[in-house]
Amino acid sequence: MECTWPEKIPSTKKKAIEELVQGRDIANQLRCLLKNKLAGDHDNKKAVPAEDLVVKILKSFTNSLSILNNNESDEVSQIQANTHVTWNGPKSESSEESCRSTTLKDRRGCYKRRKTAQSWTKDTPNLTDDGYAWRKYGQKVILNAKFPRHYYRCTHKHDQGCQATKHVQKILEDPSKFRTTYIGHHTCRNFLKVPELLLDSSPPSGDSSVLLSFDNTITNKQDNPFFTSFQPIKQEYKEEIPTHDDIARIQSSSSDYLVSPDRTAFESLGHLTVLSSTLESDNGDVISGVMMGSVDFDDDVLLDF
DNA sequence: ACCATTTGACCTGC
DNA sequence: GCAGGTCAAATGGT
């Protein structure tokens, strides 16, 4: 695979692109590895462990994001603005330390509101699993809204400090659809258990079964090229989802959800080419997100800088 | 017993 | 002051 760099591309972008290209190559290796495994090829003793490849891929993305974050933050925002999701970038990070002393026993209402967190919305005809483990923490009747809004946070908020939240609400104009607003990126990472768990996480709605696939075609916008099939579903939409029993079954493995890195960031991106984003979390850590829609592991990477 | 959900209280931003 | 967002005790399910 060859990449010729236009002269105007700065070196930092070149580095970022190189990192992403490297990540793609490693992902290809992983695909081959998994393909061989699924085909029953046990002779490949020289194969690199899948876990190593996963680590390399993630390192590659981390490096590229770091490069972009350090040097190209404005341009990253520019890319975000061109996506098909409704993206609300951060306006400031100033409100995060507003919480008072936490020594009070009853801390209800004492929280760090994230008015400026990045968010994006997604409309879906049903409440299919998005691959993450969410825990409902609130429900609110919204003014002028016929339906209550449900608030969810990542199950790993406490054990891994994952700051991702979302809220779900029926769309007033079209009650058969749900509008999900994702806020923040997932920082939880349980993916190391992934290779041994190719779980059937096909949604209760009967959508096409989702198995690990690095194929070019993403048949379902929920499908994620990375780790798509690995997350047991945990959803809480009891009242709306007809196949609630299916979900309950999946919930039985409650304490050990597998969560893909920044999976949320992949949501609803349809044919987005490549997009990366970074933001700071409440505690100052850099949270990185990689958003990829039509990922093509066979063709040259599309980097639309 | 453990974990998730419910629900009212409380806080923040506008 | 209001509406929205979050917390945590209470409650329920497994």
Short mmCIF file of C-alpha atoms (C1' of nucleotides) in Angstrom, two decimals:
data_model
loop_
_atom_site.label_atom_id
_atom_site.label_comp_id
_atom_site.label_asym_id
_atom_site.label_seq_id
_atom_site.Cartn_x
_atom_site.Cartn_y
_atom_site.Cartn_z
CA MET A 1 0.00 0.00 0.00
CA GLU A 2 1.41 3.24 -1.02
CA CYS A 3 0.64 6.66 0.12
CA THR A 4 1.97 9.69 -1.57
CA TRP A 5 1.69 12.78 0.51
CA PRO A 6 0.59 16.00 -1.02
CA GLU A 7 3.11 18.68 -0.30
CA LYS A 8 0.75 20.73 1.73
CA ILE A 9 0.17 18.05 4.32
CA PRO A 10 2.13 18.92 7.44
CA SER A 11 4.48 16.39 8.91
CA THR A 12 2.29 15.87 11.93
CA LYS A 13 -0.54 14.82 9.72
CA LYS A 14 1.76 12.52 7.85
CA LYS A 15 2.72 10.93 11.10
CA ALA A 16 -0.88 10.57 12.11
CA ILE A 17 -1.78 9.07 8.79
CA GLU A 18 1.15 6.72 8.98
CA GLU A 19 -0.01 5.60 12.37
CA LEU A 20 -3.50 5.01 11.08
CA VAL A 21 -2.22 3.16 8.07
CA GLN A 22 -0.13 1.01 10.34
CA GLY A 23 -3.16 0.35 12.45
CA ARG A 24 -5.06 -0.67 9.39
CA ASP A 25 -2.34 -3.07 8.39
CA ILE A 26 -2.31 -4.65 11.79
CA ALA A 27 -6.07 -4.90 11.70
CA ASN A 28 -5.71 -6.72 8.42
CA GLN A 29 -3.34 -9.13 10.08
CA LEU A 30 -5.87 -9.64 12.79
CA ARG A 31 -8.53 -10.29 10.24
CA CYS A 32 -6.40 -12.92 8.58
CA LEU A 33 -5.67 -14.46 11.90
CA LEU A 34 -9.29 -14.67 12.83
CA LYS A 35 -10.21 -15.88 9.39
CA ASN A 36 -7.75 -18.69 9.74
CA LYS A 37 -9.00 -19.56 13.15
CA LEU A 38 -12.58 -19.64 12.03
CA ALA A 39 -11.59 -21.78 9.08
CA GLY A 40 -10.04 -24.25 11.43
CA ASP A 41 -6.50 -23.52 10.44
CA HIS A 42 -4.57 -24.65 13.44
CA ASP A 43 -1.28 -25.00 11.67
CA ASN A 44 -0.39 -21.40 11.86
CA LYS A 45 1.80 -21.66 14.89
CA LYS A 46 3.82 -18.64 13.97
CA ALA A 47 0.79 -16.42 14.11
CA VAL A 48 0.94 -13.43 16.37
CA PRO A 49 -1.56 -13.67 19.20
CA ALA A 50 -4.70 -11.76 18.40
CA GLU A 51 -4.42 -9.89 21.63
CA ASP A 52 -1.05 -8.52 20.61
CA LEU A 53 -2.49 -7.30 17.38
CA VAL A 54 -5.32 -5.62 19.18
CA VAL A 55 -2.85 -3.88 21.42
CA LYS A 56 -0.84 -2.74 18.42
CA ILE A 57 -3.89 -1.42 16.67
CA LEU A 58 -4.95 0.53 19.68
CA LYS A 59 -1.48 1.86 20.16
CA SER A 60 -1.47 3.01 16.60
CA PHE A 61 -4.73 4.85 17.04
CA THR A 62 -3.60 6.31 20.30
CA ASN A 63 -0.44 7.63 18.72
CA SER A 64 -2.24 9.16 15.80
CA LEU A 65 -4.81 10.72 18.04
CA SER A 66 -2.11 12.07 20.23
CA ILE A 67 -0.42 13.63 17.24
CA LEU A 68 -3.64 15.13 16.03
CA ASN A 69 -4.58 16.31 19.43
CA ASN A 70 -1.31 18.06 19.99
CA ASN A 71 -1.11 19.78 16.69
CA GLU A 72 -4.30 19.69 14.78
CA SER A 73 -7.08 20.14 17.21
CA ASP A 74 -8.73 22.80 15.16
CA GLU A 75 -8.70 20.64 12.12
CA VAL A 76 -10.03 17.70 14.01
CA SER A 77 -12.95 19.83 15.00
CA GLN A 78 -13.35 20.73 11.39
CA ILE A 79 -13.61 17.09 10.49
CA GLN A 80 -16.13 16.51 13.19
CA ALA A 81 -18.26 19.26 11.82
CA ASN A 82 -18.50 17.43 8.55
CA THR A 83 -19.90 14.24 9.94
CA HIS A 84 -23.44 13.10 9.58
CA VAL A 85 -24.10 13.02 13.22
CA THR A 86 -25.19 16.01 15.11
CA TRP A 87 -22.03 16.85 16.90
CA ASN A 88 -21.72 19.43 19.59
CA GLY A 89 -18.16 20.09 20.38
CA PRO A 90 -16.96 21.39 23.67
CA LYS A 91 -17.40 25.05 24.29
CA SER A 92 -15.35 25.17 27.41
CA GLU A 93 -14.11 22.93 30.15
CA SER A 94 -14.73 25.35 32.92
CA SER A 95 -17.65 23.89 34.74
CA GLU A 96 -16.10 20.67 35.84
CA GLU A 97 -14.91 21.71 39.24
CA SER A 98 -18.13 23.19 40.40
CA CYS A 99 -18.96 20.37 42.73
CA ARG A 100 -18.58 21.25 46.32
CA SER A 101 -17.12 19.16 49.07
CA THR A 102 -17.95 15.52 48.74
CA THR A 103 -17.94 14.87 52.44
CA LEU A 104 -21.66 15.30 52.64
CA LYS A 105 -23.43 12.04 53.02
CA ASP A 106 -26.31 12.93 50.82
CA ARG A 107 -24.65 14.14 47.69
CA ARG A 108 -27.75 14.16 45.57
CA GLY A 109 -27.46 16.89 43.09
CA CYS A 110 -23.81 17.41 43.82
CA TYR A 111 -22.33 16.43 40.54
CA LYS A 112 -20.21 17.66 37.76
CA ARG A 113 -22.53 18.76 35.08
CA ARG A 114 -20.92 18.53 31.73
CA LYS A 115 -22.59 21.22 29.81
CA THR A 116 -19.74 21.38 27.39
CA ALA A 117 -19.11 17.74 26.74
CA GLN A 118 -19.11 16.59 23.19
CA SER A 119 -22.39 15.10 22.19
CA TRP A 120 -24.07 13.69 19.16
CA THR A 121 -27.48 12.35 18.47
CA LYS A 122 -28.80 9.36 16.69
CA ASP A 123 -32.30 8.46 15.68
CA THR A 124 -33.23 4.83 15.57
CA PRO A 125 -36.47 3.03 14.83
CA ASN A 126 -35.90 0.73 17.75
CA LEU A 127 -33.66 0.49 20.72
CA THR A 128 -31.13 -1.93 19.45
CA ASP A 129 -27.99 -2.51 21.37
CA ASP A 130 -25.18 -0.11 20.75
CA GLY A 131 -22.57 -2.39 22.19
CA TYR A 132 -21.98 -0.70 25.46
CA ALA A 133 -23.09 -1.56 28.91
CA TRP A 134 -25.36 1.23 30.09
CA ARG A 135 -26.92 1.75 33.42
CA LYS A 136 -29.96 3.89 33.84
CA TYR A 137 -29.56 6.57 36.44
CA GLY A 138 -32.46 8.82 35.88
CA GLN A 139 -35.62 9.64 34.08
CA LYS A 140 -37.09 13.03 33.57
CA VAL A 141 -40.17 14.50 32.05
CA ILE A 142 -39.06 17.15 29.65
CA LEU A 143 -41.02 20.29 29.07
CA ASN A 144 -43.14 20.18 25.96
CA ALA A 145 -42.13 16.63 25.39
CA LYS A 146 -44.72 13.96 25.37
CA PHE A 147 -42.32 11.26 26.43
CA PRO A 148 -39.92 11.15 29.35
CA ARG A 149 -36.21 11.23 28.80
CA HIS A 150 -34.17 8.35 30.11
CA TYR A 151 -30.65 8.95 31.33
CA TYR A 152 -27.95 6.33 31.11
CA ARG A 153 -24.35 6.26 32.13
CA CYS A 154 -21.67 3.74 31.35
CA THR A 155 -21.72 0.76 33.67
CA HIS A 156 -17.98 1.25 34.09
CA LYS A 157 -18.27 4.77 35.36
CA HIS A 158 -17.08 3.79 38.78
CA ASP A 159 -14.74 0.91 38.15
CA GLN A 160 -13.00 2.53 35.21
CA GLY A 161 -14.05 6.12 35.45
CA CYS A 162 -15.76 6.03 32.11
CA GLN A 163 -17.55 9.31 31.61
CA ALA A 164 -19.80 8.35 28.74
CA THR A 165 -23.47 9.01 29.17
CA LYS A 166 -26.46 9.06 26.94
CA HIS A 167 -30.09 9.94 27.11
CA VAL A 168 -32.88 8.40 25.14
CA GLN A 169 -36.19 9.90 24.28
CA LYS A 170 -38.98 9.09 21.93
CA ILE A 171 -39.20 11.55 19.11
CA LEU A 172 -42.27 13.66 19.41
CA GLU A 173 -42.87 13.88 15.68
CA ASP A 174 -42.33 10.20 15.20
CA PRO A 175 -43.02 8.21 18.38
CA SER A 176 -41.94 5.05 16.68
CA LYS A 177 -38.40 6.32 16.73
CA PHE A 178 -36.01 7.04 19.53
CA ARG A 179 -33.49 9.81 19.71
CA THR A 180 -30.37 8.89 21.57
CA THR A 181 -27.95 11.60 22.56
CA TYR A 182 -24.49 10.41 23.40
CA ILE A 183 -22.36 12.59 25.62
CA GLY A 184 -18.70 12.01 26.05
CA HIS A 185 -16.58 9.10 24.99
CA HIS A 186 -16.13 5.74 26.51
CA THR A 187 -12.82 5.30 28.23
CA CYS A 188 -13.63 1.91 29.60
CA ARG A 189 -11.67 -0.89 28.04
CA ASN A 190 -12.46 -4.51 28.66
CA PHE A 191 -11.51 -5.60 25.21
CA LEU A 192 -8.64 -7.78 26.27
CA LYS A 193 -11.05 -10.56 26.92
CA VAL A 194 -12.42 -10.15 23.48
CA PRO A 195 -10.75 -12.81 21.36
CA GLU A 196 -12.13 -15.71 23.27
CA LEU A 197 -15.64 -14.43 23.35
CA LEU A 198 -17.33 -14.33 20.03
CA LEU A 199 -20.73 -13.87 21.43
CA ASP A 200 -23.87 -13.80 19.48
CA SER A 201 -25.10 -10.38 20.28
CA SER A 202 -27.67 -10.11 17.59
CA PRO A 203 -30.24 -7.64 18.68
CA PRO A 204 -33.60 -8.76 19.91
CA SER A 205 -35.23 -7.10 16.97
CA GLY A 206 -33.92 -9.85 14.78
CA ASP A 207 -31.42 -7.81 12.87
CA SER A 208 -28.75 -9.63 11.02
CA SER A 209 -26.51 -11.47 13.37
CA VAL A 210 -23.38 -9.59 14.12
CA LEU A 211 -20.16 -11.44 13.96
CA LEU A 212 -16.72 -10.10 13.80
CA SER A 213 -16.32 -8.80 10.35
CA PHE A 214 -13.72 -6.66 8.74
CA ASP A 215 -15.53 -6.75 5.48
CA ASN A 216 -16.00 -3.57 3.61
CA THR A 217 -19.71 -3.50 3.87
CA ILE A 218 -21.29 -2.40 7.05
CA THR A 219 -24.73 -3.82 6.75
CA ASN A 220 -26.10 -2.17 9.79
CA LYS A 221 -25.20 1.23 11.00
CA GLN A 222 -24.89 -0.21 14.42
CA ASP A 223 -22.14 -2.43 13.19
CA ASN A 224 -18.72 -1.46 14.19
CA PRO A 225 -15.70 -2.66 12.33
CA PHE A 226 -13.89 -3.05 15.58
CA PHE A 227 -14.99 -5.51 18.21
CA THR A 228 -18.48 -5.35 16.97
CA SER A 229 -19.53 -8.74 18.06
CA PHE A 230 -17.81 -8.86 21.37
CA GLN A 231 -20.02 -6.95 23.66
CA PRO A 232 -22.75 -8.68 25.48
CA ILE A 233 -25.75 -6.52 25.28
CA LYS A 234 -27.10 -4.85 28.26
CA GLN A 235 -29.98 -2.56 27.71
CA GLU A 236 -32.64 -1.32 29.95
CA TYR A 237 -35.47 -0.32 27.69
CA LYS A 238 -37.95 -2.55 29.32
CA GLU A 239 -41.03 -0.64 28.53
CA GLU A 240 -40.44 -0.15 24.87
CA ILE A 241 -38.71 -3.25 23.69
CA PRO A 242 -40.99 -6.12 22.88
CA THR A 243 -38.32 -8.77 23.24
CA HIS A 244 -37.43 -7.82 26.72
CA ASP A 245 -36.81 -11.43 27.68
CA ASP A 246 -33.97 -11.66 25.26
CA ILE A 247 -32.28 -8.77 26.89
CA ALA A 248 -32.85 -10.14 30.33
CA ARG A 249 -31.04 -13.28 29.33
CA ILE A 250 -28.08 -11.33 28.21
CA GLN A 251 -28.13 -9.32 31.37
CA SER A 252 -27.40 -12.39 33.38
CA SER A 253 -23.67 -11.93 32.91
CA SER A 254 -23.97 -8.58 34.48
CA SER A 255 -20.66 -7.92 36.13
CA ASP A 256 -18.41 -8.70 33.25
CA TYR A 257 -19.46 -6.62 30.34
CA LEU A 258 -17.13 -6.34 27.48
CA VAL A 259 -16.80 -2.90 26.19
CA SER A 260 -15.11 -1.82 23.07
CA PRO A 261 -12.97 1.27 23.16
CA ASP A 262 -14.86 4.34 22.26
CA ARG A 263 -17.57 2.38 20.75
CA THR A 264 -20.01 5.15 21.13
CA ALA A 265 -17.98 7.26 18.88
CA PHE A 266 -18.75 4.89 16.09
CA GLU A 267 -22.41 5.28 16.39
CA SER A 268 -24.50 6.67 13.63
CA LEU A 269 -21.66 7.61 11.43
CA GLY A 270 -23.00 5.84 8.42
CA HIS A 271 -20.53 6.64 5.74
CA LEU A 272 -18.18 8.79 7.63
CA THR A 273 -14.72 8.25 6.35
CA VAL A 274 -12.32 8.62 9.21
CA LEU A 275 -12.67 10.87 12.10
CA SER A 276 -10.86 11.24 15.30
CA SER A 277 -11.51 13.38 18.25
CA THR A 278 -10.09 14.17 21.57
CA LEU A 279 -11.35 15.87 24.58
CA GLU A 280 -10.50 16.22 28.17
CA SER A 281 -12.33 14.41 30.83
CA ASP A 282 -13.31 15.80 34.14
CA ASN A 283 -10.09 14.80 35.77
CA GLY A 284 -7.96 16.15 33.01
CA ASP A 285 -7.18 12.91 31.30
CA VAL A 286 -7.18 12.97 27.60
CA ILE A 287 -9.94 10.90 26.20
CA SER A 288 -9.48 9.80 22.70
CA GLY A 289 -12.07 8.64 20.30
CA VAL A 290 -11.73 7.18 16.87
CA MET A 291 -14.72 7.31 14.66
CA MET A 292 -14.85 5.24 11.58
CA GLY A 293 -17.71 4.54 9.33
CA SER A 294 -17.03 2.90 6.02
CA VAL A 295 -13.78 1.37 6.94
CA ASP A 296 -12.14 -0.36 4.11
CA PHE A 297 -9.35 -2.60 5.12
CA ASP A 298 -8.49 -3.61 1.63
CA ASP A 299 -8.22 -0.29 -0.07
CA ASP A 300 -6.04 2.59 0.73
CA VAL A 301 -7.11 4.42 3.77
CA LEU A 302 -9.23 7.45 3.17
CA LEU A 303 -8.00 10.37 5.07
CA ASP A 304 -9.83 13.43 4.12
CA PHE A 305 -7.79 16.08 5.80
"C1'" DA B 1 -26.59 -10.89 48.75
"C1'" DC B 2 -25.83 -8.49 44.87
"C1'" DC B 3 -27.02 -5.60 41.24
"C1'" DA B 4 -30.07 -2.68 38.43
"C1'" DT B 5 -33.91 0.40 38.37
"C1'" DT B 6 -36.93 3.86 40.29
"C1'" DT B 7 -37.72 8.16 42.04
"C1'" DG B 8 -37.48 12.36 44.63
"C1'" DA B 9 -34.06 15.65 45.99
"C1'" DC B 10 -30.80 18.79 44.76
"C1'" DC B 11 -27.61 21.36 41.84
"C1'" DT B 12 -26.23 23.98 37.59
"C1'" DG B 13 -26.81 26.74 33.58
"C1'" DC B 14 -29.50 29.87 31.28
"C1'" DG C 1 -36.87 31.02 38.70
"C1'" DC C 2 -37.15 27.27 35.64
"C1'" DA C 3 -35.78 23.25 33.17
"C1'" DG C 4 -32.61 19.84 32.65
"C1'" DG C 5 -29.08 16.73 34.53
"C1'" DT C 6 -27.24 13.91 38.27
"C1'" DC C 7 -27.10 11.74 42.75
"C1'" DA C 8 -28.17 8.24 45.96
"C1'" DA C 9 -31.63 5.95 49.08
"C1'" DA C 10 -35.25 2.89 48.47
"C1'" DT C 11 -37.03 -0.75 46.08
"C1'" DG C 12 -37.31 -4.80 43.23
"C1'" DG C 13 -35.51 -8.80 40.71
"C1'" DT C 14 -32.61 -12.79 40.36
#
